[in-house]
Structures are given as structure tokens and as C-alpha cells.
Coordinates of C-alpha atoms in Angstrom, one line a residue:
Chain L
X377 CA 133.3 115.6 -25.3
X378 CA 136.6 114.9 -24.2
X379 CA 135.0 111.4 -23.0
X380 CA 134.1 110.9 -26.8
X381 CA 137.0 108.9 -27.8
X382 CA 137.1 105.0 -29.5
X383 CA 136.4 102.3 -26.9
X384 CA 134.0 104.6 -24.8
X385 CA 131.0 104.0 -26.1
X386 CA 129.0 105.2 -22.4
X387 CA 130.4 108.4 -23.4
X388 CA 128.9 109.1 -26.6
X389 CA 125.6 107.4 -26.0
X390 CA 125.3 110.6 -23.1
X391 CA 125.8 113.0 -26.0
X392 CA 123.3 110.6 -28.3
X393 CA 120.5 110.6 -25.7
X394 CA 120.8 114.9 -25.5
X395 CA 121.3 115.8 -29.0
X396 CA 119.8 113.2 -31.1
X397 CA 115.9 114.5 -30.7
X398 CA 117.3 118.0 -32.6
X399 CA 119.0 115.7 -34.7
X400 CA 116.6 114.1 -35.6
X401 CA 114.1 117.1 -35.9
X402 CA 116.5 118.9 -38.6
X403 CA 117.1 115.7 -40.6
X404 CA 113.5 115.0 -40.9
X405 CA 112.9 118.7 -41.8
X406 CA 115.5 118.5 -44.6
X407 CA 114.4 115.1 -45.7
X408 CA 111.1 115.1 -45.6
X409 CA 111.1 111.0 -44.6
X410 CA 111.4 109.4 -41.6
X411 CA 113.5 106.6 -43.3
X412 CA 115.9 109.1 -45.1
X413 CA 116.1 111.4 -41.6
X414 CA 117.1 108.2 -40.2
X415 CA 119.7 106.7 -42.0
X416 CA 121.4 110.5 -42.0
X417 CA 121.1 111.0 -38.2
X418 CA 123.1 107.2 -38.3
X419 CA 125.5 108.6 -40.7
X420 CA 126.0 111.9 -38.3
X421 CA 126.4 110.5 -35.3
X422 CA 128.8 107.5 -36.8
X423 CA 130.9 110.0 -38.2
X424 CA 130.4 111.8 -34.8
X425 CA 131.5 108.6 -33.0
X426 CA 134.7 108.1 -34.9
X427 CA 136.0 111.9 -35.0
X428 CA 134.5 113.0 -31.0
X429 CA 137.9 114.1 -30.4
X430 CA 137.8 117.0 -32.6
X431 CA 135.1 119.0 -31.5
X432 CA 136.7 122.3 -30.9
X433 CA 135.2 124.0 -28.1
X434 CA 135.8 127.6 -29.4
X435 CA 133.9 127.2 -32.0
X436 CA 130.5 126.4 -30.3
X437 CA 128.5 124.4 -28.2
X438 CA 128.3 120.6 -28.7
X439 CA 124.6 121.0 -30.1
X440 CA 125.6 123.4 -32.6
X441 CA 128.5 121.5 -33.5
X442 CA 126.2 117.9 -34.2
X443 CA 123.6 119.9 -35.9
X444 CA 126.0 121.3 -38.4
X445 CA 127.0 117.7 -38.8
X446 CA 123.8 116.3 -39.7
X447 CA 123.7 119.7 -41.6
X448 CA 125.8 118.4 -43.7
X449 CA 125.0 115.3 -44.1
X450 CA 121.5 115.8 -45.2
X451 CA 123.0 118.5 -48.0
X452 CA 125.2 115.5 -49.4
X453 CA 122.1 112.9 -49.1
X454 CA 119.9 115.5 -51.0
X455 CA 122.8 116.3 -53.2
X456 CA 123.0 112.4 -53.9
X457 CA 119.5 113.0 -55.3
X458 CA 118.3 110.6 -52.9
X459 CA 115.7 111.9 -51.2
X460 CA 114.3 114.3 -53.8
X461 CA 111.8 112.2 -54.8
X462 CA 111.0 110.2 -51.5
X463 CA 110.8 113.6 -50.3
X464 CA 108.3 114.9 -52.4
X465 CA 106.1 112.1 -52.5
X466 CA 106.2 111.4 -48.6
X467 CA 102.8 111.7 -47.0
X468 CA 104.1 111.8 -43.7
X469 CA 103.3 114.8 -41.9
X470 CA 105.5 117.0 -39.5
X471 CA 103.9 116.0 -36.4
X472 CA 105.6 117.8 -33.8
X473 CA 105.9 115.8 -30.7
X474 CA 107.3 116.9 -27.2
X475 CA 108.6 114.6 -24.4
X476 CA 107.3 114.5 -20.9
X477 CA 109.0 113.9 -17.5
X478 CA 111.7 115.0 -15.9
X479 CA 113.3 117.0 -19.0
X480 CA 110.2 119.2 -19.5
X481 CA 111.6 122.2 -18.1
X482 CA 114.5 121.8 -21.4
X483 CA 112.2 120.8 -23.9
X484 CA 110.0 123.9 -22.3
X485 CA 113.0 126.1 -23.4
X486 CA 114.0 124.6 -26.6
X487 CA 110.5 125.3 -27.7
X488 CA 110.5 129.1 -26.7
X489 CA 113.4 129.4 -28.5
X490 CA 112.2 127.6 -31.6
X491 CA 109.6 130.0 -31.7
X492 CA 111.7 132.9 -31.4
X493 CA 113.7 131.8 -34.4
X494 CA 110.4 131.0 -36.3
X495 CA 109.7 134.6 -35.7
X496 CA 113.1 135.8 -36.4
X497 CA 112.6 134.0 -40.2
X498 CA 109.1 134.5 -40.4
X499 CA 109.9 138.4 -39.8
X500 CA 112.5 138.7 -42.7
X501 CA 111.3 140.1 -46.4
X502 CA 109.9 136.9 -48.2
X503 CA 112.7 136.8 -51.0
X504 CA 115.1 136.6 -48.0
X505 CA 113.6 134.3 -45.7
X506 CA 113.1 131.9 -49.6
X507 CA 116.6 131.6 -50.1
X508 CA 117.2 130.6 -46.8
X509 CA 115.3 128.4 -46.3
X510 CA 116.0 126.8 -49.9
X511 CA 119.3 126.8 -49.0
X512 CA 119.7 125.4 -45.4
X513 CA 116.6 123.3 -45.4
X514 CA 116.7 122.4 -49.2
X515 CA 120.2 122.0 -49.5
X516 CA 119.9 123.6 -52.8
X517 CA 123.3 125.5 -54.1
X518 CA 122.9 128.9 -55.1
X519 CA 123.4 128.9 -58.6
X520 CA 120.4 126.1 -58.1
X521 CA 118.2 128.7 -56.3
X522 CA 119.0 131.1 -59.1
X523 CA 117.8 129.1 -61.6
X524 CA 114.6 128.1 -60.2
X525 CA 113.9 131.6 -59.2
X526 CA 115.3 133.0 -62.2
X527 CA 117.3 135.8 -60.5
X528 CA 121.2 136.5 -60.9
X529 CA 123.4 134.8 -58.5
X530 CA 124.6 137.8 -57.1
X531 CA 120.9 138.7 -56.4
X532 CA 120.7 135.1 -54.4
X533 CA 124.2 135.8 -52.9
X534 CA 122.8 139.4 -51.8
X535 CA 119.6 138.5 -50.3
X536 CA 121.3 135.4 -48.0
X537 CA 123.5 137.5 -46.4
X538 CA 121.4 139.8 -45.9
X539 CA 118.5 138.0 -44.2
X540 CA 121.4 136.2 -42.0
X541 CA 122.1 140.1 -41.1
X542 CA 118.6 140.4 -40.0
X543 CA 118.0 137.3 -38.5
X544 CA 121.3 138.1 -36.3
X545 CA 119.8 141.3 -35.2
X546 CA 116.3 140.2 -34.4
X547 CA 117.3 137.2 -32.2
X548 CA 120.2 140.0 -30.5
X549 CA 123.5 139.0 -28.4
X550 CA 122.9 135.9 -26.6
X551 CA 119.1 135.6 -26.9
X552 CA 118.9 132.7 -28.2
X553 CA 121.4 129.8 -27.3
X554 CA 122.0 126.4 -29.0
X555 CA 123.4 125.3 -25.9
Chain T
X1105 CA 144.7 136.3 -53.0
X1106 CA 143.0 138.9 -51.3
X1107 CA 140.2 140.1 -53.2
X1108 CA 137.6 140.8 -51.1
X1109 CA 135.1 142.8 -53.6
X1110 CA 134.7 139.2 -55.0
X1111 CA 133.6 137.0 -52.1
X1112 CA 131.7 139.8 -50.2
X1113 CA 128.4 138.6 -50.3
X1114 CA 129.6 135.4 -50.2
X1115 CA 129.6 134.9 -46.8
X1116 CA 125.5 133.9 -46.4
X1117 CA 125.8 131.4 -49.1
X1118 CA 128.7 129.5 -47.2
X1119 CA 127.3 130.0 -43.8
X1120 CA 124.4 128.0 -45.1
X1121 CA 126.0 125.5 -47.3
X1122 CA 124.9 126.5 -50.6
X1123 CA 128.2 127.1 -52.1
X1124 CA 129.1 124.5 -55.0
X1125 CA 132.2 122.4 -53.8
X1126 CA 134.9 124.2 -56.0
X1127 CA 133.5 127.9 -55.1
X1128 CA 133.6 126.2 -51.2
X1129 CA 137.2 125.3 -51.8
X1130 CA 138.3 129.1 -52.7
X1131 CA 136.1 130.8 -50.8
X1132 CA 138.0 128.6 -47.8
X1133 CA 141.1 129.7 -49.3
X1134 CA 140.0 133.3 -49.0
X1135 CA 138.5 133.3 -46.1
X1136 CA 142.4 131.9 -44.6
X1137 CA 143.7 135.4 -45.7
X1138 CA 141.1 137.6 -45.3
X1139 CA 140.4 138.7 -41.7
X1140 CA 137.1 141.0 -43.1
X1141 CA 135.2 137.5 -44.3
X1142 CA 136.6 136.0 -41.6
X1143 CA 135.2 138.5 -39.1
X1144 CA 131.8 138.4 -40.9
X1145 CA 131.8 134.8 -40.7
X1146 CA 131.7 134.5 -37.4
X1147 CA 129.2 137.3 -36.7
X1148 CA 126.9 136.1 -39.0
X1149 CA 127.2 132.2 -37.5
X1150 CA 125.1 132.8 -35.2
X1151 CA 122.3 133.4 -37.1
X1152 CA 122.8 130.5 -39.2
X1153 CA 123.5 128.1 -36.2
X1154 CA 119.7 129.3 -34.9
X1155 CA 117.9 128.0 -37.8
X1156 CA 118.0 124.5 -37.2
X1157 CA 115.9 125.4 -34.0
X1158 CA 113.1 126.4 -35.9
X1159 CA 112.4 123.2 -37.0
X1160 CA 109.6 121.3 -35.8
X1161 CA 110.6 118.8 -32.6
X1162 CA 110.5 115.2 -33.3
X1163 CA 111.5 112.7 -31.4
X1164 CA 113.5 109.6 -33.1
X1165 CA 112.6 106.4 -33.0
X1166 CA 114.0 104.2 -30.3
X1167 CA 115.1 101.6 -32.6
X1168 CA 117.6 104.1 -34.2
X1169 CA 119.6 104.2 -31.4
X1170 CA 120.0 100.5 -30.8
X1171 CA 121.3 100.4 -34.5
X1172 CA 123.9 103.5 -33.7
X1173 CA 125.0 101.9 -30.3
X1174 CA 125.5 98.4 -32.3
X1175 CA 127.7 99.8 -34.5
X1176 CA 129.6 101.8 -31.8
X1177 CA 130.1 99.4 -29.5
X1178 CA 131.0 96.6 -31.7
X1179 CA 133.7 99.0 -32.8
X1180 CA 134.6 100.0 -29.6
X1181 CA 135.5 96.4 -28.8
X1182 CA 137.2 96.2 -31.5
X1183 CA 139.8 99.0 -30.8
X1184 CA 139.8 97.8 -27.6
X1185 CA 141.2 94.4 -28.9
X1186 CA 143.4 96.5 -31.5
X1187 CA 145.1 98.1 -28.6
X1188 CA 145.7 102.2 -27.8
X1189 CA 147.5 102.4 -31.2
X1190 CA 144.5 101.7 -33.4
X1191 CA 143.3 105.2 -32.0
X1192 CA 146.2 107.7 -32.8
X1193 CA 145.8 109.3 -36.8
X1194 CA 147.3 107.8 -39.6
X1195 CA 150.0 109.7 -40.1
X1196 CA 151.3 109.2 -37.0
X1197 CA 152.0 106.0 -37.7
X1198 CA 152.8 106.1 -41.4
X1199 CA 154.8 108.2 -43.1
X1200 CA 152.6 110.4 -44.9
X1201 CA 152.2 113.5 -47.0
X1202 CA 149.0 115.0 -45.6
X1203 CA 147.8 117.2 -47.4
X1204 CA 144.3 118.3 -45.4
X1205 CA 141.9 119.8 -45.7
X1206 CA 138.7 120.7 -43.4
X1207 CA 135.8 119.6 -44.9
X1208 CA 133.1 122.1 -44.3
X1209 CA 134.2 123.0 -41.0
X1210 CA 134.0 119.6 -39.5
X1211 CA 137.4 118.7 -38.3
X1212 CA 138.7 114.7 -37.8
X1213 CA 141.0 112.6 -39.8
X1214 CA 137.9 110.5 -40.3
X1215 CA 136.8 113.2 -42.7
X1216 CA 140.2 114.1 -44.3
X1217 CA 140.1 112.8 -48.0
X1218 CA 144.0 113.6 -48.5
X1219 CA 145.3 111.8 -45.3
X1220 CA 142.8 109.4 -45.3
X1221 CA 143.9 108.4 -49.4
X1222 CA 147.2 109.5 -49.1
X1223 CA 148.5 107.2 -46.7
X1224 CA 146.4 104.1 -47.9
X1225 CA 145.2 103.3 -44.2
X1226 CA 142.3 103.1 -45.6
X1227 CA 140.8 105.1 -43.0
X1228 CA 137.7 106.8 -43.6
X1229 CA 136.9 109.8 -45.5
X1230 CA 133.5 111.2 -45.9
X1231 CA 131.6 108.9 -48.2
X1232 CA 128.4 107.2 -48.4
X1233 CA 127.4 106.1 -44.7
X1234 CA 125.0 103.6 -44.8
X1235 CA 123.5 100.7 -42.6
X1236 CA 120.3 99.8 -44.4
X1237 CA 118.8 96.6 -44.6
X1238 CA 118.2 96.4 -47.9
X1239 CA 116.5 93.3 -49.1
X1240 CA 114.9 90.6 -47.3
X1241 CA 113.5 87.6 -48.5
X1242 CA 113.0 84.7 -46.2
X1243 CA 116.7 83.5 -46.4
X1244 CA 118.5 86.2 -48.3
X1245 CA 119.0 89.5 -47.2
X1246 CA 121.7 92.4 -48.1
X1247 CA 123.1 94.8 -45.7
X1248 CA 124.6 97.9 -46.7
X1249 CA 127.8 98.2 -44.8
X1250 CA 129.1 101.0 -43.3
X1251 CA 132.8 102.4 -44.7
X1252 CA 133.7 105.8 -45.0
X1253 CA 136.0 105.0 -48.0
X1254 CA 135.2 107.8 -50.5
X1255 CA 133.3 105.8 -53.6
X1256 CA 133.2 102.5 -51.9
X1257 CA 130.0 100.7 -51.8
X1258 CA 130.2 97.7 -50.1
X1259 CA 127.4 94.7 -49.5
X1260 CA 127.4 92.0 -46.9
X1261 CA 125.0 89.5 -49.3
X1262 CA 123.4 86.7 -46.6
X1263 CA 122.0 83.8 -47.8
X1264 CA 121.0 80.7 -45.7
X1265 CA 123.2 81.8 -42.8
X1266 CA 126.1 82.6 -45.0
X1267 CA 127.4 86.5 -46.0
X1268 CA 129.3 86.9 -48.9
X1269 CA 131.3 90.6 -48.9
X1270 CA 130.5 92.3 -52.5
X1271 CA 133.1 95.7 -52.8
X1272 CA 133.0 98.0 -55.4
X1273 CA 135.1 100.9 -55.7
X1274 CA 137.8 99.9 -52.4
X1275 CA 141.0 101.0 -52.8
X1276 CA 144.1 98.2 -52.6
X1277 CA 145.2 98.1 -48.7
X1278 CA 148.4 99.8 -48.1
X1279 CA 151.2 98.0 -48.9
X1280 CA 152.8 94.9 -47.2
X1281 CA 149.1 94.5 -46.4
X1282 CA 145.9 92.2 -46.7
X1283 CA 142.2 92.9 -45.7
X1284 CA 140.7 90.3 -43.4
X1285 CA 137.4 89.6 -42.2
X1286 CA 136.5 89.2 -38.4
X1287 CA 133.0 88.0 -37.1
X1288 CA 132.0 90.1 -33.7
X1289 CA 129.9 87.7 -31.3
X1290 CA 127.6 90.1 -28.7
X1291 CA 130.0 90.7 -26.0
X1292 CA 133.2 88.9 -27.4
X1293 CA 136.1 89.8 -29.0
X1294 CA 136.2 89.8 -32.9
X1295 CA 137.5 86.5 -34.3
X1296 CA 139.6 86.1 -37.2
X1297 CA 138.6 84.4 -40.0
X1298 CA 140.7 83.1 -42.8
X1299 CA 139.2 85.0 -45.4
X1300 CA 142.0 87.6 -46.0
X1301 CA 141.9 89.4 -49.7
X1302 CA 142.4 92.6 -51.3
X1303 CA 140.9 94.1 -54.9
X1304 CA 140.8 93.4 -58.5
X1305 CA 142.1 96.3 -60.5
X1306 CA 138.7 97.9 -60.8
X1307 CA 138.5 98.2 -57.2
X1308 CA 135.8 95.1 -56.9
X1309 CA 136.2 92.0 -54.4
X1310 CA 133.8 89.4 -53.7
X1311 CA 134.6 87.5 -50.5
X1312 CA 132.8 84.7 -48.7
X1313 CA 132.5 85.0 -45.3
X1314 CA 133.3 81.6 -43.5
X1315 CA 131.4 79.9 -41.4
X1316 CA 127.5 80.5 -40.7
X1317 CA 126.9 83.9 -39.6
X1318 CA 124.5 82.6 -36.3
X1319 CA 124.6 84.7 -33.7
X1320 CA 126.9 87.3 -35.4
X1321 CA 126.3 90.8 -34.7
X1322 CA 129.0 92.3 -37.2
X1323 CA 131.0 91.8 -39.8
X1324 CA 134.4 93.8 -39.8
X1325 CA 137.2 94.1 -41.8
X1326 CA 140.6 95.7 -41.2
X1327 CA 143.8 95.9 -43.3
X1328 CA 146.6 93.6 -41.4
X1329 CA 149.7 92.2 -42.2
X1330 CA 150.6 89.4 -45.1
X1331 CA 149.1 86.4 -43.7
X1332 CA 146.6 87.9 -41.5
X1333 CA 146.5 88.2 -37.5
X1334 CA 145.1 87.3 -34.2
X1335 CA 143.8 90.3 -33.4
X1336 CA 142.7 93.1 -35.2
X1337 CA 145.9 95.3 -35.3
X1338 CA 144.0 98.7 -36.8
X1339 CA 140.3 99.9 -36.4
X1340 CA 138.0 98.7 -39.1
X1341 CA 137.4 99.7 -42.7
X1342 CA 134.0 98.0 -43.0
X1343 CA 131.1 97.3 -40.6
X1344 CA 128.3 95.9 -41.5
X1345 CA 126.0 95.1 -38.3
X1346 CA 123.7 92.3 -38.5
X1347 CA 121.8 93.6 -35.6

């Protein structure tokens, strides 16, 4: 990442080409459109481009770190109210897709670990796993979620720490890697 | 301010983004005192980092990337022309207060609303991102462009050839200083143009870009000095890629 600086552009198409399929995968997710998924994957990795220098290595791999970009972005695009309704009237379905060639072996990996974390959610007490996935994948706040589920705050608050505990425990130490 | 009790079950809720932006601002400010949040912040990331693996893989279309790589390497070339300086932070060229602030975790002056405004470089806090192709009729078309100036929404209007810039919400450029348009040419330096400007009160501009736009891949503007320059001395405030 170091490479990632303004004026070297070969440098952060390498990091485009290996983290803009999972990119991709969460903004579409989030989104719910292909347009939408794309025009915050451009916004991501633009930002991406013009900050490269601050990735902090401490903090995480360089996966984790561009997913919690486009993270973010999609929160504000839903937040802008944008996608809502392209969202819920897109009849695009989430066709999974996996690459073939010389990168099996990775993709191979990747979708163990998907799995694992499907697992991990799928595992968690359904009022848990709901505000989760409300909350990361719906970008909802939590007084939103509270309101549509017409529980206290607190209750929301409660129940997403909680199911993070779990989910930490079920996937263990190490088990499953972003990197 | 270190009342834990308060912001104990906090921590899932900011580890997946749900707090609302002024509950995000003092949990941060919590979470810079308290080494208990702090600690279960970073045990708990890991779980949240996980879940965007659950997703469902799919692939992007190729297209996207040529519209990314436009962008970035039209910029590229236009540091390049702007010289090593163009790539150092703001406030280590102006004299600044900066008053920062990490936004959601994500580091970079790009995204730093108080440096970004404070110094009036202009440069680039998180706002609305945007490269779509808006419009097309057979001669006119719009193009969002892309600026990260918080509340800026910015046009490039073509028409027979010809783009005309339409800003709303940009602030003034810093002082002493104009913006001016360039026109970047697929493997060329940007050019100047003449058309050098800066804001009405309420923020709006509407600026003819001159000359026909054939064969333009981007339109850029930077702020420069009274009277304009030969070469873009800072990186740009506005892109909008043709491409």
C-alpha cells in the first residue's frame, strides 16, 4: 500500500484488481442494484485512490480496510435515501458468480470462509442475527431498528453486541481471515 | 468523561455503523479515554470485519474499472504536472488550524472536514462522490462530476461539443486565489484554459468551458493563483471524466 500514492496509478489498479470483486459483492448486497453498487464501489475506491497513504497496517489487512470503506460508503448512499427505493423495487437477483483460472484456489478459500460466516450469523438467536444484519447490511441506525421493531434502544444496543460476542466466538482466533 | 455504564453496550452498534452521527461523535470521544470500550472494540472487530464475507460473490463489471482507472489516471497526470508539492496535506503548506477529526475510522486528509474547510484548499472532504452519466440525448448530455467538497454538486452540462460547468454549493477558493478549468487529452498533459472564476455568494458558478470538448477525456479544475497558470500548481477540486 505504500505504492498507493498520487501519480502511481499501476499501484492501485494491483489493489483494484484483488479487492474490488468483494467490493463489489458487499455494495451490491447493501444496495440491492447493480447501478447503485456501482457508483459506491467508484466512490470507495476514488476516495481509496486519493487517501492510499493512510492505510494503517495495525489496524488490519488491506481487504478489511477497503471493505470498511465501501462499508461506509453504502451507509451514507442509503442514508442519502437513494437507494431505498431502487433497492426495493430492483428485480435483479443475487446471482452468485465465481471466477475461473488461475485464482481458483483463492476464490476456493474465500468461499469456505463465506460459508463459515454464513454459519456463524445463521447460528446466532434470530433477534440477534436481525439487528445485524439491519444494521451492517441495511445501514439502518439503531434508533431506526428500534422503531421498526418496536423494542427499546437499549434492547437493540443489547442484542448487537451481543450477537458480535457470539459471532467472535463461533468463527474462534484466527479462523477466519479477511486477508 | 469517563462513564462507562453509559456507552457499554454501545460498542456493537458502532462496530456496525448504526450509531447516529452526534452519538458517533461522543461515543469517539469516549472511546479516546476509556481503555475498557477501547479493549472491547477491538475484540469484538473481528467479528464485525467477517460479515462482509458472508455476502454473496459477485463479480463487477469490467466497464467499472475502466471508469475508476480514468479518473485515476487522469489525476495522476495531473499531479504529476502539479509537481511533488501537490501531494503533501494542506496544512503543510498553509497555515492552518486543523482541527481533525477521523471519520469513522478511515483516516486521510481527503476525508477530514475541518482541515479540508479550514484551510480553504478546497481539498476534499467526504461528500457526494459521483461520476454518473446522467442525461443523454443525442447532443446534450450531463455528467456528474466528481468533488469531494462537502455539499457541492457540481455538473459538466455538454451540448454540441461544448460543456458548461454548473456548481452549486462550492465554497470561494482560498484567498489570493481563482479556480481554473483544464481540458486533459488521453495521454497529455492538462491544458489551461482561460476560463478562470470563483462563486456567487450562494456558492453557485456557471462557467463555459472553452473550446469544443473533442477528444477530451476530463475536465479539471484547480484553485491557482490571480491570473491563472501554466500548469496546474495543486491537485484538482473537480473531475468530471468524459470517458
Amino acid at each position: 500500500m505504500q505504492l498507493v500514492r498520487r501519480g502511481q496509478a499501476p499501484a492501485f489498479e494491483v489493489i483494484y484488481e484483488r479487492h474490488s470483486r468483494a467490493a463489489f459483492s458487499l455494495a451490491y448486497r447493501m444496495a440491492g442494484s447493480r447501478g447503485v453498487a456501482e457508483d459506491v464501489v467508484q466512490e470507495a475506491f476514488l476516495s481509496i485512490w486519493r487517501s492510499g497513504a493512510r492505510y494503517e497496517r495495525a489496524r488490519g489487512s488491506v481487504r478489511t480496510w477497503v471493505l470498511g470503506i465501501v462499508h461506509h460508503r453504502a451507509i451514507d448512499a442509503l442514508r442519502r435515501s437513494i437507494v431505498h427505493e431502487k433497492r426495493r423495487a430492483s428485480d435483479e437477483g443475487l446471482e452468485e458468480t465465481f471466477e475461473t483460472g488461475e485464482r481458483t484456489d483463492v476464490e476456493a478459500a474465500r468461499h469456505e470462509e463465506a460459508a463459515t460466516v454464513r454459519r456463524a450469523l445463521q447460528h446466532l438467536p434470530a433477534d440477534q442475527s436481525q439487528v445485524i444484519e439491519l444494521a451492517y447490511f441495511g445501514g439502518f441506525t439503531h434508533t431506526e431498528i428500534a422503531e421498526m421493531l418496536a423494542t427499546p434502544v437499549g434492547t437493540v444496543k443489547g442484542r448487537m453486541r451481543l450477537g458480535l460476542e457470539k459471532m467472535r466466538h463461533a468463527l474462534g482466533s484466527g479462523q477466519v481471515s479477511l486477508g | 468523561m469517563n462513564d462507562h455504564a453509559q456507552w457499554n453496550d454501545t460498542v456493537g452498534a458502532y462496530l456496525l455503523g448504526a450509531l447516529p452521527p452526534d452519538e458517533l461523535e461522543r461515543f469517539e470521544a469516549h472511546l479516546a479515554e476509556c481503555v475498557t470500550c477501547r479493549h472491547d472494540v477491538e475484540e469484538l472487530r473481528s467479528a464485525a470485519d467477517a460479515l462482509p464475507m458472508s455476502v454473496p460473490s459477485v463479480a463487477p463489471p469490467p466497464a467499472l474499472k475502466g471508469r475508476i482507472m480514468a479518473v485515476v489516471e487522469s489525476e495522476a497526470e495531473l499531479l504529476a504536472a502539479a509537481g511533488r508539492r501537490a501531494d503533501e496535506p494542506p496544512e503543510t503548506r498553509a497555515s492552518a488550524p486543523a482541527t481533525r477529526r477521523r471519520r469513522r475510522g478511515l483516516g486521510g486528509w481527503f476525508l477530514r472536514p475541518g482541515v479540508a474547510l479550514a484551510c480553504a484548499a478546497v481539498l476534499l472532504v467526504a461528500g457526494g462522490l459521483a461520476g454518473a452519466l446522467l442525461t443523454g440525448g443525442e447532443d446534450t448530455r450531463t455528467v456528474v462530476a466528481q468533488t469531494e467538497v462537502s455539499g457541492a454538486d457540481v455538473r459538466l452540462e455538454l451540448e454540441d461539443g461544448r460543456g458548461m460547468l454548473v456548481a452549486r454549493g462550492m465554497p470561494a477558493p482560498p484567498d489570493g486565489r481563482v479556480y481554473q478549468v483544464w481540458v486533459k487529452r488521453p495521454g497529455q498533459d492538462p491544458e489551461p484554459t482561460s476560463a478562470l472564476w470563483t462563486v456567487r455568494d450562494d456558492g453557485s458558478a456557471d462557467v463555459a468551458v472553452p473550446g469544443p470538448l473533442d477528444g477530451v477525456e476530463a475536465v479539471l479544475v484547480t484553485d491557482e493563483p490571480q491570473g491563472g497558470s501554466d500548469a496546474p500548481t495543486r491537485p484538482p477540486v473537480i473531475s468530471a471524466p468524459l470517458a
